[in-house]
PDB file of C-alpha atoms in Angstrom:
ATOM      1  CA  UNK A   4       4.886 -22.247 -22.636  1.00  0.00           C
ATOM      2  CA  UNK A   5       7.658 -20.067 -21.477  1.00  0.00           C
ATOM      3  CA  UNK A   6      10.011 -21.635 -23.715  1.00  0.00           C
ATOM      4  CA  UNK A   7       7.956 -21.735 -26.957  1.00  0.00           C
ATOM      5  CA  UNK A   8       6.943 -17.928 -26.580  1.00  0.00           C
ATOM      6  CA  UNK A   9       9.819 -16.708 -24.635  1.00  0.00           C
ATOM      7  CA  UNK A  10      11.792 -16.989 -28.119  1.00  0.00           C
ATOM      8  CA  UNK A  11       9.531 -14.298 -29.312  1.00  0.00           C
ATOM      9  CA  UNK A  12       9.346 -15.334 -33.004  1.00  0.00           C
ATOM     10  CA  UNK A  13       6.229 -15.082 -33.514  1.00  0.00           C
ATOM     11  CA  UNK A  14       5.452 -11.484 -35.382  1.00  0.00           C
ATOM     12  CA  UNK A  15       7.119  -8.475 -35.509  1.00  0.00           C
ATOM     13  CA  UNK A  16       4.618  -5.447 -34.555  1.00  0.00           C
ATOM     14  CA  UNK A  17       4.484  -2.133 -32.915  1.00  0.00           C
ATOM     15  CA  UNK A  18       3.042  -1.798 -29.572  1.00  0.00           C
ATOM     16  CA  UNK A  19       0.190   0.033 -31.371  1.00  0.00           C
ATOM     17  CA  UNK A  20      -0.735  -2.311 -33.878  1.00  0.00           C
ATOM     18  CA  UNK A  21      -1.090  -4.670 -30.632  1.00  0.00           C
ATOM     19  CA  UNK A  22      -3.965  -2.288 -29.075  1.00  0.00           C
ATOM     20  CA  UNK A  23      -5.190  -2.179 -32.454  1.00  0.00           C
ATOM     21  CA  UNK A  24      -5.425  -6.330 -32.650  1.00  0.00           C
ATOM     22  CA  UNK A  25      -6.547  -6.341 -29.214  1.00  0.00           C
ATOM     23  CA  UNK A  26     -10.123  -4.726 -29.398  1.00  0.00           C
ATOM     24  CA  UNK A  27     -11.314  -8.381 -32.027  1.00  0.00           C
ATOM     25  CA  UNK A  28     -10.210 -10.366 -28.486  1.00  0.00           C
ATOM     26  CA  UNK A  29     -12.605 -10.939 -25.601  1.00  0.00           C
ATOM     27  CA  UNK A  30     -11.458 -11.390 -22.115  1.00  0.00           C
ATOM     28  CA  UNK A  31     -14.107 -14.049 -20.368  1.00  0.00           C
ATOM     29  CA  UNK A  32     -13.078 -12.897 -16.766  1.00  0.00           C
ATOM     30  CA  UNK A  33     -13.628  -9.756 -17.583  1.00  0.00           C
ATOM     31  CA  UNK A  34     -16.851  -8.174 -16.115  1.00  0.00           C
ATOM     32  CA  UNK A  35     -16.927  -5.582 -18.382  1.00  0.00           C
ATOM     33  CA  UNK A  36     -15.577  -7.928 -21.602  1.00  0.00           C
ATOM     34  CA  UNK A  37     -18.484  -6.259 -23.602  1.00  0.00           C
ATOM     35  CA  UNK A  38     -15.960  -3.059 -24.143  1.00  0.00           C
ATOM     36  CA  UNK A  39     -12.992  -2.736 -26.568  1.00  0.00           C
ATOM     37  CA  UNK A  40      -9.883  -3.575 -24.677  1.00  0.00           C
ATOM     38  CA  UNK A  41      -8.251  -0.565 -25.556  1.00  0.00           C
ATOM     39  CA  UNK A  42     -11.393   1.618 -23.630  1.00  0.00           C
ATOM     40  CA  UNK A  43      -9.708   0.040 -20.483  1.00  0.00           C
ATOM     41  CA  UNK A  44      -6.061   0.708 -21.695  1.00  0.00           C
ATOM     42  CA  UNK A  45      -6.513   4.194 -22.219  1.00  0.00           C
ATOM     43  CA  UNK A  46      -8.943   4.422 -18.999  1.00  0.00           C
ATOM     44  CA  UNK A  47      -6.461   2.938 -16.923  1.00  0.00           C
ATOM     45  CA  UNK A  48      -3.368   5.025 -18.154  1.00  0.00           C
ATOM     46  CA  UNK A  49      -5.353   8.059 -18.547  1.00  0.00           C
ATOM     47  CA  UNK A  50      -5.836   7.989 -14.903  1.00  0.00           C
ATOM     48  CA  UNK A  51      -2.950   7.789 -13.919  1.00  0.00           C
ATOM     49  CA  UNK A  52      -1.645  10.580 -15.761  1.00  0.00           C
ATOM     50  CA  UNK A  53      -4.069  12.745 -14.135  1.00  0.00           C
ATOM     51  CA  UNK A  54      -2.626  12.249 -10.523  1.00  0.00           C
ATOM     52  CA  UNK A  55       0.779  10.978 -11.398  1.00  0.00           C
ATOM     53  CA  UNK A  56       1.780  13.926 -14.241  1.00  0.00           C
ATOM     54  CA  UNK A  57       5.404  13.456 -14.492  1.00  0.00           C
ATOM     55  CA  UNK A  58       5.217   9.200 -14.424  1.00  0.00           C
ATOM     56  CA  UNK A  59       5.749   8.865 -17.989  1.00  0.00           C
ATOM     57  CA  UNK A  60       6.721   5.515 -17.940  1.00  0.00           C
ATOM     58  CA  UNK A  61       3.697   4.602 -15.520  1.00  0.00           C
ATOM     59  CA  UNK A  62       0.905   6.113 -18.167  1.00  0.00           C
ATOM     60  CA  UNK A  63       2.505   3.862 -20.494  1.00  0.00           C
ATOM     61  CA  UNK A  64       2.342   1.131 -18.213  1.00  0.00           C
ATOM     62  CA  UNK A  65      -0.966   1.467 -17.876  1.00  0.00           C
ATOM     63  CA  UNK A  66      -1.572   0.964 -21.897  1.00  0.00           C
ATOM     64  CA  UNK A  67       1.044  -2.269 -22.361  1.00  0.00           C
ATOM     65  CA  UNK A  68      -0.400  -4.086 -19.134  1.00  0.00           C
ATOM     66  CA  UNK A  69      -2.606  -5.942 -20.601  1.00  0.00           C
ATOM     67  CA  UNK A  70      -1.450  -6.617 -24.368  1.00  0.00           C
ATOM     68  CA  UNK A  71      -0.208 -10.043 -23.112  1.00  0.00           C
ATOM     69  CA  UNK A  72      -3.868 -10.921 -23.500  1.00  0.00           C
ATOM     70  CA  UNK A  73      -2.912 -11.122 -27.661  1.00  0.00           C
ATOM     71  CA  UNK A  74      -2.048 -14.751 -26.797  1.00  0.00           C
ATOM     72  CA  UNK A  75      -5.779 -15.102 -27.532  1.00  0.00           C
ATOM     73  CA  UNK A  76      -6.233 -14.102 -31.100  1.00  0.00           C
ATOM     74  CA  UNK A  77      -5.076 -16.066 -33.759  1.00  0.00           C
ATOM     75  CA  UNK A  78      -2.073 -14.686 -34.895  1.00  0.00           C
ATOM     76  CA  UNK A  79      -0.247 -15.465 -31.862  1.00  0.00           C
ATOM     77  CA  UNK A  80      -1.872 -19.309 -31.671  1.00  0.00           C
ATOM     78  CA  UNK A  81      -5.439 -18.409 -30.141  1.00  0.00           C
ATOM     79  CA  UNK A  82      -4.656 -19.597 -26.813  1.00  0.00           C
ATOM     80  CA  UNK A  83      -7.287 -20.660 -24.546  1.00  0.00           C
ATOM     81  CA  UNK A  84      -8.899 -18.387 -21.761  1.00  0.00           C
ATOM     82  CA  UNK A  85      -7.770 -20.386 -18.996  1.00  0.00           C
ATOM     83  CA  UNK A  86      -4.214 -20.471 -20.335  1.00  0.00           C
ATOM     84  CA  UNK A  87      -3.872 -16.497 -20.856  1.00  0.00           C
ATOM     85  CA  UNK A  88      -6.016 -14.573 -18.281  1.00  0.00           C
ATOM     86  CA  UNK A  89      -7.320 -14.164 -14.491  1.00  0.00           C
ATOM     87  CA  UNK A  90      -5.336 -14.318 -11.248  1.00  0.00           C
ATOM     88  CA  UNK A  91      -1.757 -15.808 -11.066  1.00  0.00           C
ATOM     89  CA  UNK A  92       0.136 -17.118  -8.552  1.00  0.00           C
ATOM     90  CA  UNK A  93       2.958 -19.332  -7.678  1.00  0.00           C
ATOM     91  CA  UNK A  94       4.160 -23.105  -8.472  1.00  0.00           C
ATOM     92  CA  UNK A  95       5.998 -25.221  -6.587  1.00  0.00           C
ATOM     93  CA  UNK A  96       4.637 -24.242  -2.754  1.00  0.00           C
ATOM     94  CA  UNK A  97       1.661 -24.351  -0.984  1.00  0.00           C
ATOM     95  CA  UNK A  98      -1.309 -22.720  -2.584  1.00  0.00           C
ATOM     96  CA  UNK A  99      -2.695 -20.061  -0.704  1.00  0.00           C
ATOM     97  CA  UNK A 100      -6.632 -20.088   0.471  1.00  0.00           C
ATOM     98  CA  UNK A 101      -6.983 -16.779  -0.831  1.00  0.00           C
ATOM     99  CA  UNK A 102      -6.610 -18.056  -4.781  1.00  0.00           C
ATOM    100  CA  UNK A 103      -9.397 -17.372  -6.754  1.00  0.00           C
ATOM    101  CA  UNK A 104     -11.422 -21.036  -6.893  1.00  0.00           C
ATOM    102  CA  UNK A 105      -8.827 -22.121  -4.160  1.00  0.00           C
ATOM    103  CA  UNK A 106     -10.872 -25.444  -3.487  1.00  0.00           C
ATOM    104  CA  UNK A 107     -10.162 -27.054  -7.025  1.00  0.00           C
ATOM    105  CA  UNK A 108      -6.274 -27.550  -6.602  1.00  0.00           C
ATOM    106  CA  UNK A 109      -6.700 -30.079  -4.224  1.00  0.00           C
ATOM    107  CA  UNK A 110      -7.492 -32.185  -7.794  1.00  0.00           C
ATOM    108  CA  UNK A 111      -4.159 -31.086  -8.336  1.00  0.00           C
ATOM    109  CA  UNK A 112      -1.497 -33.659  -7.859  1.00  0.00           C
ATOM    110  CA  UNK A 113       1.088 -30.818  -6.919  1.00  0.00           C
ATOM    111  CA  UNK A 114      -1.022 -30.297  -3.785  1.00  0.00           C
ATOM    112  CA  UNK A 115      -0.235 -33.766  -2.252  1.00  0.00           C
ATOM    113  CA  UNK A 116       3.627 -33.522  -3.163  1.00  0.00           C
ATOM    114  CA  UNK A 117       5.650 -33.106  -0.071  1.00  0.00           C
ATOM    115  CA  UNK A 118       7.989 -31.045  -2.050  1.00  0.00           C
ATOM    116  CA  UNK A 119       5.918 -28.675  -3.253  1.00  0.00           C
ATOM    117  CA  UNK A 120       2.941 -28.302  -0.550  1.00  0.00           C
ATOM    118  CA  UNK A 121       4.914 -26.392   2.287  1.00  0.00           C
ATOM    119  CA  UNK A 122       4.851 -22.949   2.883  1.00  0.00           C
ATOM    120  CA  UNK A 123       8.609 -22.504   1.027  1.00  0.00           C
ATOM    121  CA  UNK A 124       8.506 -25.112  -1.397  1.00  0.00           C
ATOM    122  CA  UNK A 125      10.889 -25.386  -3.389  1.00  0.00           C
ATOM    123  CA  UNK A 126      12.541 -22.231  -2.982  1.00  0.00           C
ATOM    124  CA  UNK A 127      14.213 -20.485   0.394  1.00  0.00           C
ATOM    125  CA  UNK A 128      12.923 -17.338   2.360  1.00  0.00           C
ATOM    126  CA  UNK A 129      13.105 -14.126   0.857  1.00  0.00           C
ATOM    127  CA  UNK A 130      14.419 -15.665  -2.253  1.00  0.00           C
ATOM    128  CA  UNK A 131      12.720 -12.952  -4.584  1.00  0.00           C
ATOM    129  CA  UNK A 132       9.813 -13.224  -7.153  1.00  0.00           C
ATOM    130  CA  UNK A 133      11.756 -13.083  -9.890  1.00  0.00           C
ATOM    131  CA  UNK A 134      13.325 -16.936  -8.903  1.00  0.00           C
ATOM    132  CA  UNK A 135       9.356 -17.617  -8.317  1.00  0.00           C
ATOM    133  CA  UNK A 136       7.797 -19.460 -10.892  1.00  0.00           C
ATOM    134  CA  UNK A 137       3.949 -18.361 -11.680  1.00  0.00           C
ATOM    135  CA  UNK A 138       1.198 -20.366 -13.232  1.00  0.00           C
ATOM    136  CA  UNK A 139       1.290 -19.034 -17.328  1.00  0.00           C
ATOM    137  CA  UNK A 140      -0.485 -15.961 -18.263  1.00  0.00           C
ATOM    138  CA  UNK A 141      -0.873 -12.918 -20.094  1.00  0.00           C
ATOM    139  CA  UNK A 142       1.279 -11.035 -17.129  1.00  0.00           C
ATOM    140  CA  UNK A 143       4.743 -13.353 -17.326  1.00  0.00           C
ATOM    141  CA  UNK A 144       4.056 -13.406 -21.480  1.00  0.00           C
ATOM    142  CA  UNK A 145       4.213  -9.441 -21.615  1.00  0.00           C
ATOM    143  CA  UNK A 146       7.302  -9.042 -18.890  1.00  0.00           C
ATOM    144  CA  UNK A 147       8.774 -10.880 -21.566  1.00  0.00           C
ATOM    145  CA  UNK A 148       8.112  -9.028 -24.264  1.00  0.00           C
ATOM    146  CA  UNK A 149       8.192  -5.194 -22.558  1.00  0.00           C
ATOM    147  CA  UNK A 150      12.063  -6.483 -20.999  1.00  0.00           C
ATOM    148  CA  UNK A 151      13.672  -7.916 -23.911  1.00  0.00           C
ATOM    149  CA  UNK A 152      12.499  -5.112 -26.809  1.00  0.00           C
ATOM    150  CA  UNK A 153      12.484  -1.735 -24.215  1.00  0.00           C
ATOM    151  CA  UNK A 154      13.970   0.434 -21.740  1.00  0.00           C
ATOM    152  CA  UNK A 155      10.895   0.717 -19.581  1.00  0.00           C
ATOM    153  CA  UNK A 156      11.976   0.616 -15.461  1.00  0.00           C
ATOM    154  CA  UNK A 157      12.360  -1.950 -13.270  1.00  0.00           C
ATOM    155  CA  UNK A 158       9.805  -1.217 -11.772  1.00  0.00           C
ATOM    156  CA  UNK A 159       7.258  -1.093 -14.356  1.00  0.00           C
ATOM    157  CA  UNK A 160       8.769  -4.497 -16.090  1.00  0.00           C
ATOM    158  CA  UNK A 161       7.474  -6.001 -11.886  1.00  0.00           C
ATOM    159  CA  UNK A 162       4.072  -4.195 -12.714  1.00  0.00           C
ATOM    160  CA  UNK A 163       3.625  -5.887 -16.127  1.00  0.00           C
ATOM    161  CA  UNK A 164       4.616  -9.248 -14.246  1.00  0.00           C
ATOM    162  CA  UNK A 165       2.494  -9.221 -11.622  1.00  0.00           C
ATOM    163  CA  UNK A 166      -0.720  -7.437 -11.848  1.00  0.00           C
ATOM    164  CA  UNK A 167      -2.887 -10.271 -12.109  1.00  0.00           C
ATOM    165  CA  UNK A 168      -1.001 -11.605  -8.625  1.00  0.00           C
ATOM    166  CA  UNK A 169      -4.305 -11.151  -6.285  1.00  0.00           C
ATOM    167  CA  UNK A 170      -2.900 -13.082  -3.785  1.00  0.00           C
ATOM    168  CA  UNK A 171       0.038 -10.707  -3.376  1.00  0.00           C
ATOM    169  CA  UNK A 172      -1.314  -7.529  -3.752  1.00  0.00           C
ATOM    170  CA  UNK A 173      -5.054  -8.153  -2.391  1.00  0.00           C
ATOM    171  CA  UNK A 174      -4.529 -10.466  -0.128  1.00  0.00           C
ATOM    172  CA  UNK A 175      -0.628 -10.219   1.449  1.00  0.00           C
ATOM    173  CA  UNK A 176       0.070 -13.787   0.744  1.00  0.00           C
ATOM    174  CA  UNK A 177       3.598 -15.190  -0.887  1.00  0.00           C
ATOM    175  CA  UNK A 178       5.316 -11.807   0.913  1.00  0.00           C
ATOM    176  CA  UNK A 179       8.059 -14.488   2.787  1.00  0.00           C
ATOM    177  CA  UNK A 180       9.069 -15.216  -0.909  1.00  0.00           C
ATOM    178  CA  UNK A 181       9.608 -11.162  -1.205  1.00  0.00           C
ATOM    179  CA  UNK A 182      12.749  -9.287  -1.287  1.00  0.00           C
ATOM    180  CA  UNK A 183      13.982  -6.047  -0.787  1.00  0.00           C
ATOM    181  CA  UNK A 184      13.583  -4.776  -4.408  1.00  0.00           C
ATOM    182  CA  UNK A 185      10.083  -6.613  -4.294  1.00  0.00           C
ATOM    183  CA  UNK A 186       8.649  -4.625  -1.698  1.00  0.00           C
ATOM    184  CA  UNK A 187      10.141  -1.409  -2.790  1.00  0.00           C
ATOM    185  CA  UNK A 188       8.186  -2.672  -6.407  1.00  0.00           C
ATOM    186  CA  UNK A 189       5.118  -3.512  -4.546  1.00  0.00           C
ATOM    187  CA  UNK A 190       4.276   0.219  -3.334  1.00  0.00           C
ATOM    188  CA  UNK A 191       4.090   1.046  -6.611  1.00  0.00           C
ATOM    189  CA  UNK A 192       1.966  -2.220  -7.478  1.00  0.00           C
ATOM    190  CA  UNK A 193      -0.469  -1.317  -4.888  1.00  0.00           C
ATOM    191  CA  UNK A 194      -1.002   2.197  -6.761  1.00  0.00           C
ATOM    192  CA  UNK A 195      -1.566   0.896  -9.879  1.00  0.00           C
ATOM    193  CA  UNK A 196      -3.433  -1.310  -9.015  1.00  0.00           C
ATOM    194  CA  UNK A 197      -6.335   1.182  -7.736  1.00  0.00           C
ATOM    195  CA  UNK A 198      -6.388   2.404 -11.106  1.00  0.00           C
ATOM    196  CA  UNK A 199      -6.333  -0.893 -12.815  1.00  0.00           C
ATOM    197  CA  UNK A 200      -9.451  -2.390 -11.411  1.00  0.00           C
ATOM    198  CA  UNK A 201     -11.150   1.161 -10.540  1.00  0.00           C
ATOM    199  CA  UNK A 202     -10.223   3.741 -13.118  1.00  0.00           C
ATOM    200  CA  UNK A 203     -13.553   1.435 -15.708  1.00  0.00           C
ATOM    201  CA  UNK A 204     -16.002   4.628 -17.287  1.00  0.00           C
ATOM    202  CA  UNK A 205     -18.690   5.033 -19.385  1.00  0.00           C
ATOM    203  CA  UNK A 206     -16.944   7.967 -20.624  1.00  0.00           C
ATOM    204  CA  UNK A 207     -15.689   6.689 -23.602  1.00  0.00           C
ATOM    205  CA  UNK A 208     -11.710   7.787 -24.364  1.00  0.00           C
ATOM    206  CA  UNK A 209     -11.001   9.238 -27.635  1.00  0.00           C
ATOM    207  CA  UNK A 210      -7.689   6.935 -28.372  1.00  0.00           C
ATOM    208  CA  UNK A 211      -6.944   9.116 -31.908  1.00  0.00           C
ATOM    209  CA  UNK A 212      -6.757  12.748 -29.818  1.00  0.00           C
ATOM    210  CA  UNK A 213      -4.264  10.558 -27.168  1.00  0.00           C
ATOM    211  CA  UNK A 214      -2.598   9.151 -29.558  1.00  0.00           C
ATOM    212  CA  UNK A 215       0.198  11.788 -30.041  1.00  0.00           C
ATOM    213  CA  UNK A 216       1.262  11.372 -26.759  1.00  0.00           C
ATOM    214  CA  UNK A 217       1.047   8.056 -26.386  1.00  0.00           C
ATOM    215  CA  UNK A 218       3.349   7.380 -30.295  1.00  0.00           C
ATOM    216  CA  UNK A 219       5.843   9.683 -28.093  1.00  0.00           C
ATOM    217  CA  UNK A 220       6.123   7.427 -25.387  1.00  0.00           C
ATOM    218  CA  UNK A 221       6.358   4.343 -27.255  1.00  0.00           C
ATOM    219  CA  UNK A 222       8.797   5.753 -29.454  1.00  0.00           C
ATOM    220  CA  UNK A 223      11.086   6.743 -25.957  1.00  0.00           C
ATOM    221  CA  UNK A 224      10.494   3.277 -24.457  1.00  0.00           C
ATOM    222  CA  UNK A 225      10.568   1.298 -27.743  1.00  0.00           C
ATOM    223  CA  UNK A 226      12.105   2.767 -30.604  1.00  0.00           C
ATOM    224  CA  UNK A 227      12.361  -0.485 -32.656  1.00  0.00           C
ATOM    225  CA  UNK A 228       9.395  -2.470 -33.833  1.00  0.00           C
ATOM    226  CA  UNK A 229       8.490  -5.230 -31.415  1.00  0.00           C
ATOM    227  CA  UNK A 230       9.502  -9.248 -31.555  1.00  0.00           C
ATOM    228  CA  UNK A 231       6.585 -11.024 -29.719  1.00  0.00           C
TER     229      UNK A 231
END
C-alpha cells in the first residue's frame, strides 16, 4: 500500500478541496460519524488556536490530520474501513495487550513467528519510529502527503503520523522503540491529542468565516497544489 500510494499520482488538489471531498466520507469508528468531517477539523484546530495563539502550524495541523481518511471515497480507490481508519500500531514485534481488539492477532500468523513476536522484533532499542513500520492507515498515508508537498515542522509531519498510535500515546507502550527526537515529538503529541479526541461540540463551526485564515496558512505551508 505504501508503495502504490506513496507515488502520489493519484490527483492533484488543494488541501481545501480535500475538506471539501471529505464531508461525502463516513468514518465507521467514529462515534460521532453522523457529523461532517470537516465539523471535527475545524473543532479540533479551532481549539487549539484558542490556547496555543501563536502555533500556526499546530491550528493547521489540527485541519490536515485527518484528510488521510480520503482513501475512502472513490476518487482515491474507495478503500475499505479497516484498511484506512482506527488505532495503529507497529509490525514486526510483539503486539502489545493494550491494542484495540488485542485478542484477534493471535489468528495472526505474525504472532507465532519467532522473529517478529519479541519485545524488539525486528528492529534494535531506541531505533526511532520513523525505522518502525505501522499497520496502513489514514495517519502514515497523510505523513506522506503533508512531507513530500509542504514545509510544515517536524514535529507536526510526527503528529500527522501518529495520532491514531493509542498504544503510544494512551497507553506508553512501543516507548523502547523511541528516540530522542521521538520523545521531544511526543510532548507535543500528548497535547494534541487532548484536543483531538476532546475538543467534539454541538456548536457548529462556521468553516466560510475561518476560512480566510485558514487559505493563509495553507498558502504558507503549501503554496503549490497538492500530489496525493
Amino acid at each position: 500500500m505504501r508503495e502504490e500510494y506513496g507515488k502520489l499520482d493519484k490527483v492533484e488538489m488543494s488541501i481545501w478541496k480535500c475538506c471539501e471531498l471529505l464531508n461525502n466520507v463516513v468514518d465507521y469508528s467514529d462515534p460521532d460519524s453522523d457529523d461532517p468531517q470537516t465539523e471535527h477539523l475545524f473543532q479540533t484546530a479551532e481549539a487549539i488556536r484558542k490556547d496555543y495563539p501563536n502555533e500556526d502550524w499546530l491550528h493547521l495541523t489540527g485541519v490536515i490530520h485527518d484528510l488521510g481518511k480520503i482513501l475512502l471515497h472513490p476518487i482515491m480507490g474507495e478503500l475499505p474501513q479497516w484498511a484506512v481508519v482506527g488505532d495503529i500500531f507497529p509490525v514486526g514485534c510483539a503486539f502489545d495487550e493494550s491494542i484495540l481488539h488485542h485478542k484477534y492477532f493471535k489468528e495472526n500468523p505474525d504472532s507465532k513467528n519467532p522473529s517478529y513476536n519479541t519485545k524488539n522484533g525486528v528492529y534494535q532499542q531506541g531505533c526511532g519510529l520513523e525505522n518502525v513500520f505501522m499497520s496502513w492507515g489514514h495517519d502514515d498515508y497523510m505523513y506522506l502527503v503533508a512531507k513530500e508537498n509542504g514545509t510544515l515542522p517536524s514535529t507536526a509531519l510526527f503528529i500527522i503520523r501518529y495520532h491514531s498510535f493509542y498504544p503510544l500515546h494512551t497507553a506508553g507502550a512501543y516507548t523502547h522503540l523511541m528516540n530522542e527526537e521521538d520523545v521531544e515529538n511526543l510532548k507535543w503529541l500528548k497535547i494534541f491529542n487532548k484536543y483531538e479526541l476532546y475538543s467534539k461540540s454541538k456548536v457548529r463551526i462556521d468553516v466560510e468565516k475561518l476560512k480566510p485564515y485558514y487559505l493563509s496558512l495553507i498558502e504558507k505551508y503549501f503554496p503549490a497544489k497538492l500530489k496525493w
